[in-house]
mmCIF file of C-alpha atoms in Angstrom:
data_model
loop_
_atom_site.group_PDB
_atom_site.id
_atom_site.type_symbol
_atom_site.label_atom_id
_atom_site.label_comp_id
_atom_site.label_asym_id
_atom_site.label_seq_id
_atom_site.Cartn_x
_atom_site.Cartn_y
_atom_site.Cartn_z
ATOM 1 C CA MET A 26 -79.618 30.372 -68.137
ATOM 2 C CA LYS A 27 -77.125 29.660 -70.900
ATOM 3 C CA LYS A 28 -75.087 32.666 -69.834
ATOM 4 C CA LEU A 29 -75.044 31.380 -66.260
ATOM 5 C CA ILE A 30 -73.873 27.937 -67.411
ATOM 6 C CA SER A 31 -71.182 29.493 -69.601
ATOM 7 C CA LEU A 32 -70.018 31.653 -66.702
ATOM 8 C CA ALA A 33 -69.884 28.632 -64.437
ATOM 9 C CA LEU A 34 -67.789 26.734 -66.964
ATOM 10 C CA VAL A 35 -65.382 29.640 -67.290
ATOM 11 C CA LEU A 36 -65.013 29.878 -63.539
ATOM 12 C CA ALA A 37 -64.402 26.134 -63.296
ATOM 13 C CA LEU A 38 -61.685 26.344 -65.918
ATOM 14 C CA VAL A 39 -60.051 29.274 -64.143
ATOM 15 C CA LEU A 40 -60.077 27.484 -60.802
ATOM 16 C CA THR A 41 -58.672 24.337 -62.379
ATOM 17 C CA SER A 42 -55.841 26.351 -63.884
ATOM 18 C CA VAL A 43 -55.123 28.059 -60.561
ATOM 19 C CA PHE A 44 -54.927 24.751 -58.699
ATOM 20 C CA ALA A 45 -52.743 23.252 -61.412
ATOM 21 C CA LEU A 46 -50.333 26.171 -61.202
ATOM 22 C CA ALA A 47 -50.280 25.927 -57.428
ATOM 23 C CA GLY A 48 -49.442 22.262 -57.702
ATOM 24 C CA CYS A 49 -46.633 22.979 -60.147
ATOM 25 C CA SER A 50 -45.144 25.596 -57.850
ATOM 26 C CA LYS A 51 -44.705 23.068 -55.083
ATOM 27 C CA LYS A 52 -41.369 21.260 -55.231
ATOM 28 C CA SER A 53 -41.725 17.553 -55.699
ATOM 29 C CA SER A 54 -38.420 15.935 -56.529
ATOM 30 C CA GLY A 55 -39.726 12.428 -55.955
ATOM 31 C CA VAL A 56 -36.231 11.255 -55.075
ATOM 32 C CA THR A 57 -35.497 8.420 -52.702
ATOM 33 C CA ILE A 58 -32.504 8.497 -50.376
ATOM 34 C CA ALA A 59 -31.403 5.383 -48.490
ATOM 35 C CA ILE A 60 -29.932 6.061 -45.042
ATOM 36 C CA PRO A 61 -28.510 3.857 -42.253
ATOM 37 C CA ASN A 62 -31.172 2.484 -39.901
ATOM 38 C CA ASP A 63 -29.055 2.440 -36.724
ATOM 39 C CA THR A 64 -29.785 5.329 -34.383
ATOM 40 C CA THR A 65 -26.650 7.459 -34.491
ATOM 41 C CA ASN A 66 -25.637 6.929 -38.110
ATOM 42 C CA GLU A 67 -29.199 7.633 -39.248
ATOM 43 C CA ALA A 68 -28.978 10.949 -37.423
ATOM 44 C CA ARG A 69 -25.590 11.680 -38.987
ATOM 45 C CA ALA A 70 -27.125 11.121 -42.416
ATOM 46 C CA LEU A 71 -29.968 13.530 -41.678
ATOM 47 C CA LEU A 72 -27.581 16.110 -40.241
ATOM 48 C CA LEU A 73 -25.500 15.847 -43.420
ATOM 49 C CA LEU A 74 -28.589 16.453 -45.569
ATOM 50 C CA GLU A 75 -29.506 19.403 -43.364
ATOM 51 C CA ALA A 76 -26.007 20.831 -43.756
ATOM 52 C CA LEU A 77 -26.392 20.486 -47.532
ATOM 53 C CA GLY A 78 -29.638 22.486 -47.317
ATOM 54 C CA TYR A 79 -32.129 19.799 -48.381
ATOM 55 C CA ILE A 80 -34.030 19.339 -45.109
ATOM 56 C CA LYS A 81 -34.447 21.109 -41.796
ATOM 57 C CA LEU A 82 -34.642 19.186 -38.529
ATOM 58 C CA LYS A 83 -36.745 20.190 -35.533
ATOM 59 C CA ASP A 84 -35.012 22.316 -32.929
ATOM 60 C CA GLY A 85 -33.038 20.110 -30.572
ATOM 61 C CA ALA A 86 -32.844 17.137 -32.931
ATOM 62 C CA GLY A 87 -29.318 15.823 -32.747
ATOM 63 C CA ILE A 88 -27.483 12.524 -32.738
ATOM 64 C CA THR A 89 -30.694 10.540 -32.181
ATOM 65 C CA ALA A 90 -32.684 12.241 -34.965
ATOM 66 C CA THR A 91 -34.897 10.131 -37.240
ATOM 67 C CA PRO A 92 -37.052 11.073 -40.264
ATOM 68 C CA LEU A 93 -39.822 11.841 -37.758
ATOM 69 C CA ASP A 94 -37.703 14.801 -36.597
ATOM 70 C CA ILE A 95 -37.716 16.461 -40.013
ATOM 71 C CA ALA A 96 -39.466 19.828 -39.765
ATOM 72 C CA GLU A 97 -39.059 20.875 -43.393
ATOM 73 C CA ASN A 98 -38.673 18.655 -46.455
ATOM 74 C CA PRO A 99 -39.353 21.036 -49.351
ATOM 75 C CA SER A 100 -38.279 18.565 -52.024
ATOM 76 C CA ASN A 101 -40.471 15.776 -50.617
ATOM 77 C CA ILE A 102 -37.550 13.384 -50.277
ATOM 78 C CA GLU A 103 -38.576 9.820 -49.505
ATOM 79 C CA PHE A 104 -36.274 8.106 -47.012
ATOM 80 C CA LYS A 105 -35.519 4.395 -47.116
ATOM 81 C CA GLU A 106 -34.015 3.084 -43.864
ATOM 82 C CA VAL A 107 -31.527 0.285 -44.551
ATOM 83 C CA GLU A 108 -29.043 -1.701 -42.464
ATOM 84 C CA ALA A 109 -25.744 0.145 -42.863
ATOM 85 C CA ALA A 110 -23.801 -2.753 -44.396
ATOM 86 C CA GLN A 111 -26.471 -3.177 -47.102
ATOM 87 C CA LEU A 112 -26.490 0.426 -48.317
ATOM 88 C CA PRO A 113 -23.989 -0.144 -51.179
ATOM 89 C CA ASN A 114 -26.142 -3.066 -52.359
ATOM 90 C CA VAL A 115 -29.313 -0.954 -52.620
ATOM 91 C CA LEU A 116 -27.572 2.060 -54.166
ATOM 92 C CA LYS A 117 -28.561 1.036 -57.699
ATOM 93 C CA ASP A 118 -32.235 0.926 -56.706
ATOM 94 C CA VAL A 119 -32.466 4.411 -55.173
ATOM 95 C CA ASP A 120 -31.536 7.884 -56.285
ATOM 96 C CA TYR A 121 -28.984 8.349 -53.528
ATOM 97 C CA ALA A 122 -27.626 6.615 -50.442
ATOM 98 C CA VAL A 123 -25.788 7.993 -47.434
ATOM 99 C CA ILE A 124 -23.094 5.437 -46.678
ATOM 100 C CA ASN A 125 -20.518 4.947 -43.937
ATOM 101 C CA SER A 126 -17.008 5.199 -45.384
ATOM 102 C CA ASN A 127 -15.975 1.703 -44.322
ATOM 103 C CA TYR A 128 -18.824 0.156 -46.327
ATOM 104 C CA ALA A 129 -18.280 2.567 -49.211
ATOM 105 C CA ILE A 130 -14.612 1.573 -49.465
ATOM 106 C CA GLU A 131 -15.486 -2.128 -49.350
ATOM 107 C CA ALA A 132 -17.891 -1.555 -52.258
ATOM 108 C CA GLY A 133 -15.198 0.094 -54.367
ATOM 109 C CA LEU A 134 -16.352 3.663 -53.746
ATOM 110 C CA ASN A 135 -13.819 6.343 -52.892
ATOM 111 C CA PRO A 136 -15.440 8.759 -50.419
ATOM 112 C CA ALA A 137 -12.961 11.492 -51.306
ATOM 113 C CA LYS A 138 -13.782 11.257 -55.034
ATOM 114 C CA ASP A 139 -17.162 9.567 -55.461
ATOM 115 C CA ALA A 140 -19.226 11.177 -52.701
ATOM 116 C CA LEU A 141 -21.508 13.959 -53.957
ATOM 117 C CA GLY A 142 -21.468 15.473 -50.460
ATOM 118 C CA ILE A 143 -19.510 14.555 -47.352
ATOM 119 C CA GLU A 144 -19.602 15.504 -43.679
ATOM 120 C CA GLY A 145 -16.710 17.197 -41.918
ATOM 121 C CA SER A 146 -14.069 15.141 -40.141
ATOM 122 C CA SER A 147 -15.545 15.673 -36.674
ATOM 123 C CA SER A 148 -13.655 13.853 -33.927
ATOM 124 C CA ALA A 149 -17.058 13.333 -32.252
ATOM 125 C CA TYR A 150 -17.396 10.397 -34.634
ATOM 126 C CA GLY A 151 -13.871 9.078 -34.136
ATOM 127 C CA ASN A 152 -13.674 5.306 -34.467
ATOM 128 C CA ILE A 153 -12.576 3.823 -31.181
ATOM 129 C CA LEU A 154 -10.888 0.834 -29.637
ATOM 130 C CA ALA A 155 -13.314 -0.436 -26.995
ATOM 131 C CA VAL A 156 -13.114 -3.045 -24.222
ATOM 132 C CA LYS A 157 -15.340 -4.358 -21.490
ATOM 133 C CA GLN A 158 -15.423 -2.075 -18.467
ATOM 134 C CA GLY A 159 -12.715 -3.086 -15.985
ATOM 135 C CA ASN A 160 -10.160 -4.070 -18.609
ATOM 136 C CA GLU A 161 -9.098 -0.561 -19.594
ATOM 137 C CA GLN A 162 -5.796 -0.620 -17.713
ATOM 138 C CA SER A 163 -4.587 -4.118 -18.553
ATOM 139 C CA ASP A 164 -1.078 -4.138 -20.033
ATOM 140 C CA LEU A 165 -2.262 -5.965 -23.159
ATOM 141 C CA VAL A 166 -4.876 -3.299 -23.822
ATOM 142 C CA LYS A 167 -2.365 -0.509 -23.183
ATOM 143 C CA ALA A 168 0.087 -2.190 -25.562
ATOM 144 C CA LEU A 169 -2.580 -2.383 -28.259
ATOM 145 C CA VAL A 170 -3.563 1.253 -27.741
ATOM 146 C CA ALA A 171 0.064 2.344 -28.146
ATOM 147 C CA ALA A 172 0.378 0.315 -31.342
ATOM 148 C CA LEU A 173 -2.807 1.833 -32.824
ATOM 149 C CA GLU A 174 -1.713 5.331 -31.789
ATOM 150 C CA SER A 175 1.655 4.890 -33.494
ATOM 151 C CA GLN A 176 3.166 7.022 -36.218
ATOM 152 C CA GLN A 177 3.279 3.862 -38.341
ATOM 153 C CA VAL A 178 -0.521 3.574 -38.214
ATOM 154 C CA ALA A 179 -1.016 7.305 -38.868
ATOM 155 C CA ASP A 180 1.273 7.092 -41.899
ATOM 156 C CA PHE A 181 -0.514 3.973 -43.168
ATOM 157 C CA ILE A 182 -3.909 5.694 -42.927
ATOM 158 C CA ALA A 183 -2.669 8.799 -44.755
ATOM 159 C CA ALA A 184 -1.005 6.766 -47.524
ATOM 160 C CA THR A 185 -3.793 4.221 -48.024
ATOM 161 C CA TYR A 186 -7.182 5.924 -47.896
ATOM 162 C CA ASP A 187 -6.754 9.183 -49.804
ATOM 163 C CA GLY A 188 -8.675 11.230 -47.230
ATOM 164 C CA ALA A 189 -11.535 8.738 -46.869
ATOM 165 C CA VAL A 190 -10.125 7.752 -43.469
ATOM 166 C CA ILE A 191 -8.394 10.388 -41.338
ATOM 167 C CA SER A 192 -6.173 9.785 -38.307
ATOM 168 C CA ILE A 193 -7.224 11.812 -35.262
ATOM 169 C CA VAL A 194 -4.336 10.822 -32.984
ATOM 170 C CA ASP A 195 -2.804 14.106 -31.854
ATOM 171 C CA HIS A 196 0.545 12.788 -30.684
ATOM 172 C CA PRO A 197 1.496 9.508 -32.375
ATOM 173 C CA THR A 198 3.742 7.176 -30.402
ATOM 174 C CA ASP A 199 6.654 5.014 -31.521
ATOM 175 C CA GLY A 200 4.275 2.094 -31.141
ATOM 176 C CA TYR A 201 5.041 1.259 -27.538
ATOM 177 C CA ASP A 202 3.978 2.328 -24.042
ATOM 178 C CA ALA A 203 6.845 3.000 -21.626
ATOM 179 C CA SER A 204 4.683 1.931 -18.669
ATOM 180 C CA VAL A 205 4.133 -1.577 -20.053
ATOM 181 C CA ASP A 206 6.410 -4.536 -19.197
ATOM 182 C CA TYR A 207 6.612 -6.020 -22.686
ATOM 183 C CA ALA A 208 8.941 -8.812 -21.554
ATOM 184 C CA ALA A 209 6.240 -10.070 -19.204
ATOM 185 C CA LEU A 210 3.727 -10.046 -22.076
ATOM 186 C CA ALA A 211 5.909 -12.094 -24.429
ATOM 187 C CA GLY A 212 4.017 -15.124 -25.700
ATOM 188 C CA SER A 213 0.590 -13.678 -24.863
ATOM 189 C CA SER A 214 -2.198 -12.705 -27.253
ATOM 190 C CA ILE A 215 -5.097 -10.269 -27.515
ATOM 191 C CA SER A 216 -8.135 -10.581 -29.795
ATOM 192 C CA VAL A 217 -9.995 -7.747 -31.514
ATOM 193 C CA ALA A 218 -13.301 -7.761 -33.400
ATOM 194 C CA ALA A 219 -13.274 -5.414 -36.377
ATOM 195 C CA SER A 220 -14.964 -4.626 -39.669
ATOM 196 C CA PRO A 221 -12.846 -5.699 -42.675
ATOM 197 C CA THR A 222 -12.206 -2.215 -44.087
ATOM 198 C CA PRO A 223 -10.515 -0.135 -42.867
ATOM 199 C CA HIS A 224 -10.349 -1.436 -39.304
ATOM 200 C CA ALA A 225 -8.856 -4.882 -39.904
ATOM 201 C CA GLU A 226 -6.382 -3.344 -42.347
ATOM 202 C CA ILE A 227 -5.266 -0.774 -39.775
ATOM 203 C CA LEU A 228 -5.027 -3.466 -37.112
ATOM 204 C CA ALA A 229 -2.666 -5.398 -39.390
ATOM 205 C CA VAL A 230 -0.126 -2.586 -38.945
ATOM 206 C CA ALA A 231 -0.557 -2.746 -35.163
ATOM 207 C CA LYS A 232 -0.179 -6.533 -35.381
ATOM 208 C CA ASP A 233 3.343 -6.171 -36.794
ATOM 209 C CA ILE A 234 4.273 -3.682 -34.060
ATOM 210 C CA LEU A 235 3.120 -6.074 -31.331
ATOM 211 C CA ALA A 236 4.726 -9.067 -33.021
ATOM 212 C CA ALA A 237 8.105 -7.387 -32.569
ATOM 213 C CA LYS A 238 7.518 -7.831 -28.809
ATOM 214 C CA ASP A 239 6.288 -11.441 -29.222
ATOM 215 C CA ILE A 240 2.651 -10.444 -28.637
ATOM 216 C CA THR A 241 0.040 -11.961 -30.959
ATOM 217 C CA LEU A 242 -2.836 -9.808 -32.182
ATOM 218 C CA GLU A 243 -5.769 -11.933 -33.356
ATOM 219 C CA ILE A 244 -8.023 -9.995 -35.730
ATOM 220 C CA LYS A 245 -11.593 -11.293 -35.974
ATOM 221 C CA GLU A 246 -13.597 -9.787 -38.831
ATOM 222 C CA PHE A 247 -17.320 -8.985 -38.555
ATOM 223 C CA THR A 248 -19.599 -7.376 -41.123
ATOM 224 C CA ASP A 249 -22.280 -6.002 -38.780
ATOM 225 C CA TYR A 250 -22.483 -3.486 -35.947
ATOM 226 C CA VAL A 251 -24.035 -5.741 -33.297
ATOM 227 C CA GLN A 252 -21.944 -8.863 -32.798
ATOM 228 C CA PRO A 253 -18.620 -7.038 -32.197
ATOM 229 C CA ASN A 254 -20.086 -5.503 -29.032
ATOM 230 C CA ASN A 255 -21.809 -8.721 -27.986
ATOM 231 C CA VAL A 256 -18.613 -10.780 -28.133
ATOM 232 C CA VAL A 257 -16.695 -8.185 -26.118
ATOM 233 C CA GLU A 258 -19.437 -8.049 -23.505
ATOM 234 C CA SER A 259 -19.446 -11.869 -23.233
ATOM 235 C CA GLY A 260 -15.659 -12.008 -22.932
ATOM 236 C CA GLU A 261 -15.277 -14.126 -26.062
ATOM 237 C CA ILE A 262 -13.119 -11.397 -27.611
ATOM 238 C CA ASP A 263 -10.970 -8.866 -25.740
ATOM 239 C CA ALA A 264 -11.704 -5.672 -27.663
ATOM 240 C CA ASN A 265 -13.327 -4.249 -30.759
ATOM 241 C CA TYR A 266 -12.565 -1.529 -33.273
ATOM 242 C CA PHE A 267 -15.388 -0.393 -35.560
ATOM 243 C CA GLN A 268 -17.658 2.194 -33.908
ATOM 244 C CA HIS A 269 -17.764 5.739 -32.560
ATOM 245 C CA VAL A 270 -18.686 6.836 -29.039
ATOM 246 C CA PRO A 271 -22.253 8.045 -29.810
ATOM 247 C CA TYR A 272 -23.061 4.624 -31.286
ATOM 248 C CA LEU A 273 -21.451 2.831 -28.323
ATOM 249 C CA ASP A 274 -23.325 4.958 -25.792
ATOM 250 C CA ASP A 275 -26.612 4.195 -27.525
ATOM 251 C CA PHE A 276 -25.764 0.482 -27.758
ATOM 252 C CA ASN A 277 -24.925 0.274 -24.033
ATOM 253 C CA ALA A 278 -28.144 2.079 -23.117
ATOM 254 C CA GLU A 279 -30.277 -0.151 -25.344
ATOM 255 C CA ASN A 280 -28.637 -3.468 -24.455
ATOM 256 C CA GLY A 281 -27.396 -3.080 -20.883
ATOM 257 C CA THR A 282 -23.810 -3.753 -21.946
ATOM 258 C CA HIS A 283 -20.721 -2.373 -20.224
ATOM 259 C CA ILE A 284 -18.259 -1.486 -22.965
ATOM 260 C CA VAL A 285 -15.976 1.547 -22.798
ATOM 261 C CA SER A 286 -13.719 3.437 -25.165
ATOM 262 C CA VAL A 287 -9.976 3.385 -24.526
ATOM 263 C CA ALA A 288 -8.731 5.286 -27.578
ATOM 264 C CA ALA A 289 -10.026 7.180 -30.626
ATOM 265 C CA ILE A 290 -7.970 6.341 -33.718
ATOM 266 C CA HIS A 291 -9.568 7.671 -36.893
ATOM 267 C CA VAL A 292 -12.674 9.226 -38.388
ATOM 268 C CA GLU A 293 -14.594 8.127 -41.489
ATOM 269 C CA PRO A 294 -16.676 10.994 -42.914
ATOM 270 C CA LEU A 295 -20.185 9.922 -43.960
ATOM 271 C CA GLY A 296 -20.979 10.622 -47.612
ATOM 272 C CA ILE A 297 -23.955 10.773 -49.974
ATOM 273 C CA TYR A 298 -23.511 8.781 -53.193
ATOM 274 C CA GLY A 299 -25.458 8.772 -56.434
ATOM 275 C CA GLY A 300 -27.392 5.677 -57.418
ATOM 276 C CA LYS A 301 -29.813 6.489 -60.234
ATOM 277 C CA GLN A 302 -28.534 10.056 -60.155
ATOM 278 C CA SER A 303 -25.062 11.357 -60.991
ATOM 279 C CA SER A 304 -25.422 14.720 -59.253
ATOM 280 C CA LEU A 305 -27.467 16.271 -56.475
ATOM 281 C CA ASP A 306 -29.457 18.378 -58.952
ATOM 282 C CA ALA A 307 -32.439 16.008 -58.822
ATOM 283 C CA ILE A 308 -33.129 16.905 -55.193
ATOM 284 C CA GLY A 309 -33.766 20.540 -55.982
ATOM 285 C CA GLY A 310 -32.616 23.763 -54.411
#
């Protein structure tokens, strides 16, 4: 009987050791990554992490992917979904955060230097000037488009943002549209809703170009991604400049709005930044 008990104890110890080793072999980084909670930017964040090799999304998951579409998460990353503008504020409380460049810049982060990983400068995410459907061909809108597509704006972007913001205008203009009767527009104004950085700063260059033709550009700053579309839809403001087409398409579908893109001006690569961590080593291979 004693031999049987001793044998049982030995077997129990062996099994315990086996299970312990099995548990140790499983990756468990325990890291938390904060990501944007709006549909398209959340997907961009997950696609960035997939490109870096930390997760694998289900086949077919694309620009509407959410954490529910993660097929493989070998490091057991915990995702914290946060409103995009608040991501810099929660960075200190998480291991990492994937942040839109405009909010990173506002928080004093340089995407080109501080990001531990950054997405490519895909024009699919080009930030656009958008107006309510039906206003695309108005002379004021065309004048604003020409100003934003100017060489002056392209040069300002290149000189100011150190690669964190990249112009995607293929053929910059001199700032003016030959089809527009600028004399007839003298004394008129156009309003644009924009995030403070970099959009309002870029618009300030366009403002000077239009001012030379006696056209006033009124720049209205917003810090969220919802109201700029709402005020354009209502007609309170003429245009906005803060979003990319995938976000706009999703917003229109969700809210029944009728806003369209008239020009793509720049791209802001999404980056992953360290909060409690200073490198990506904590995630694991």
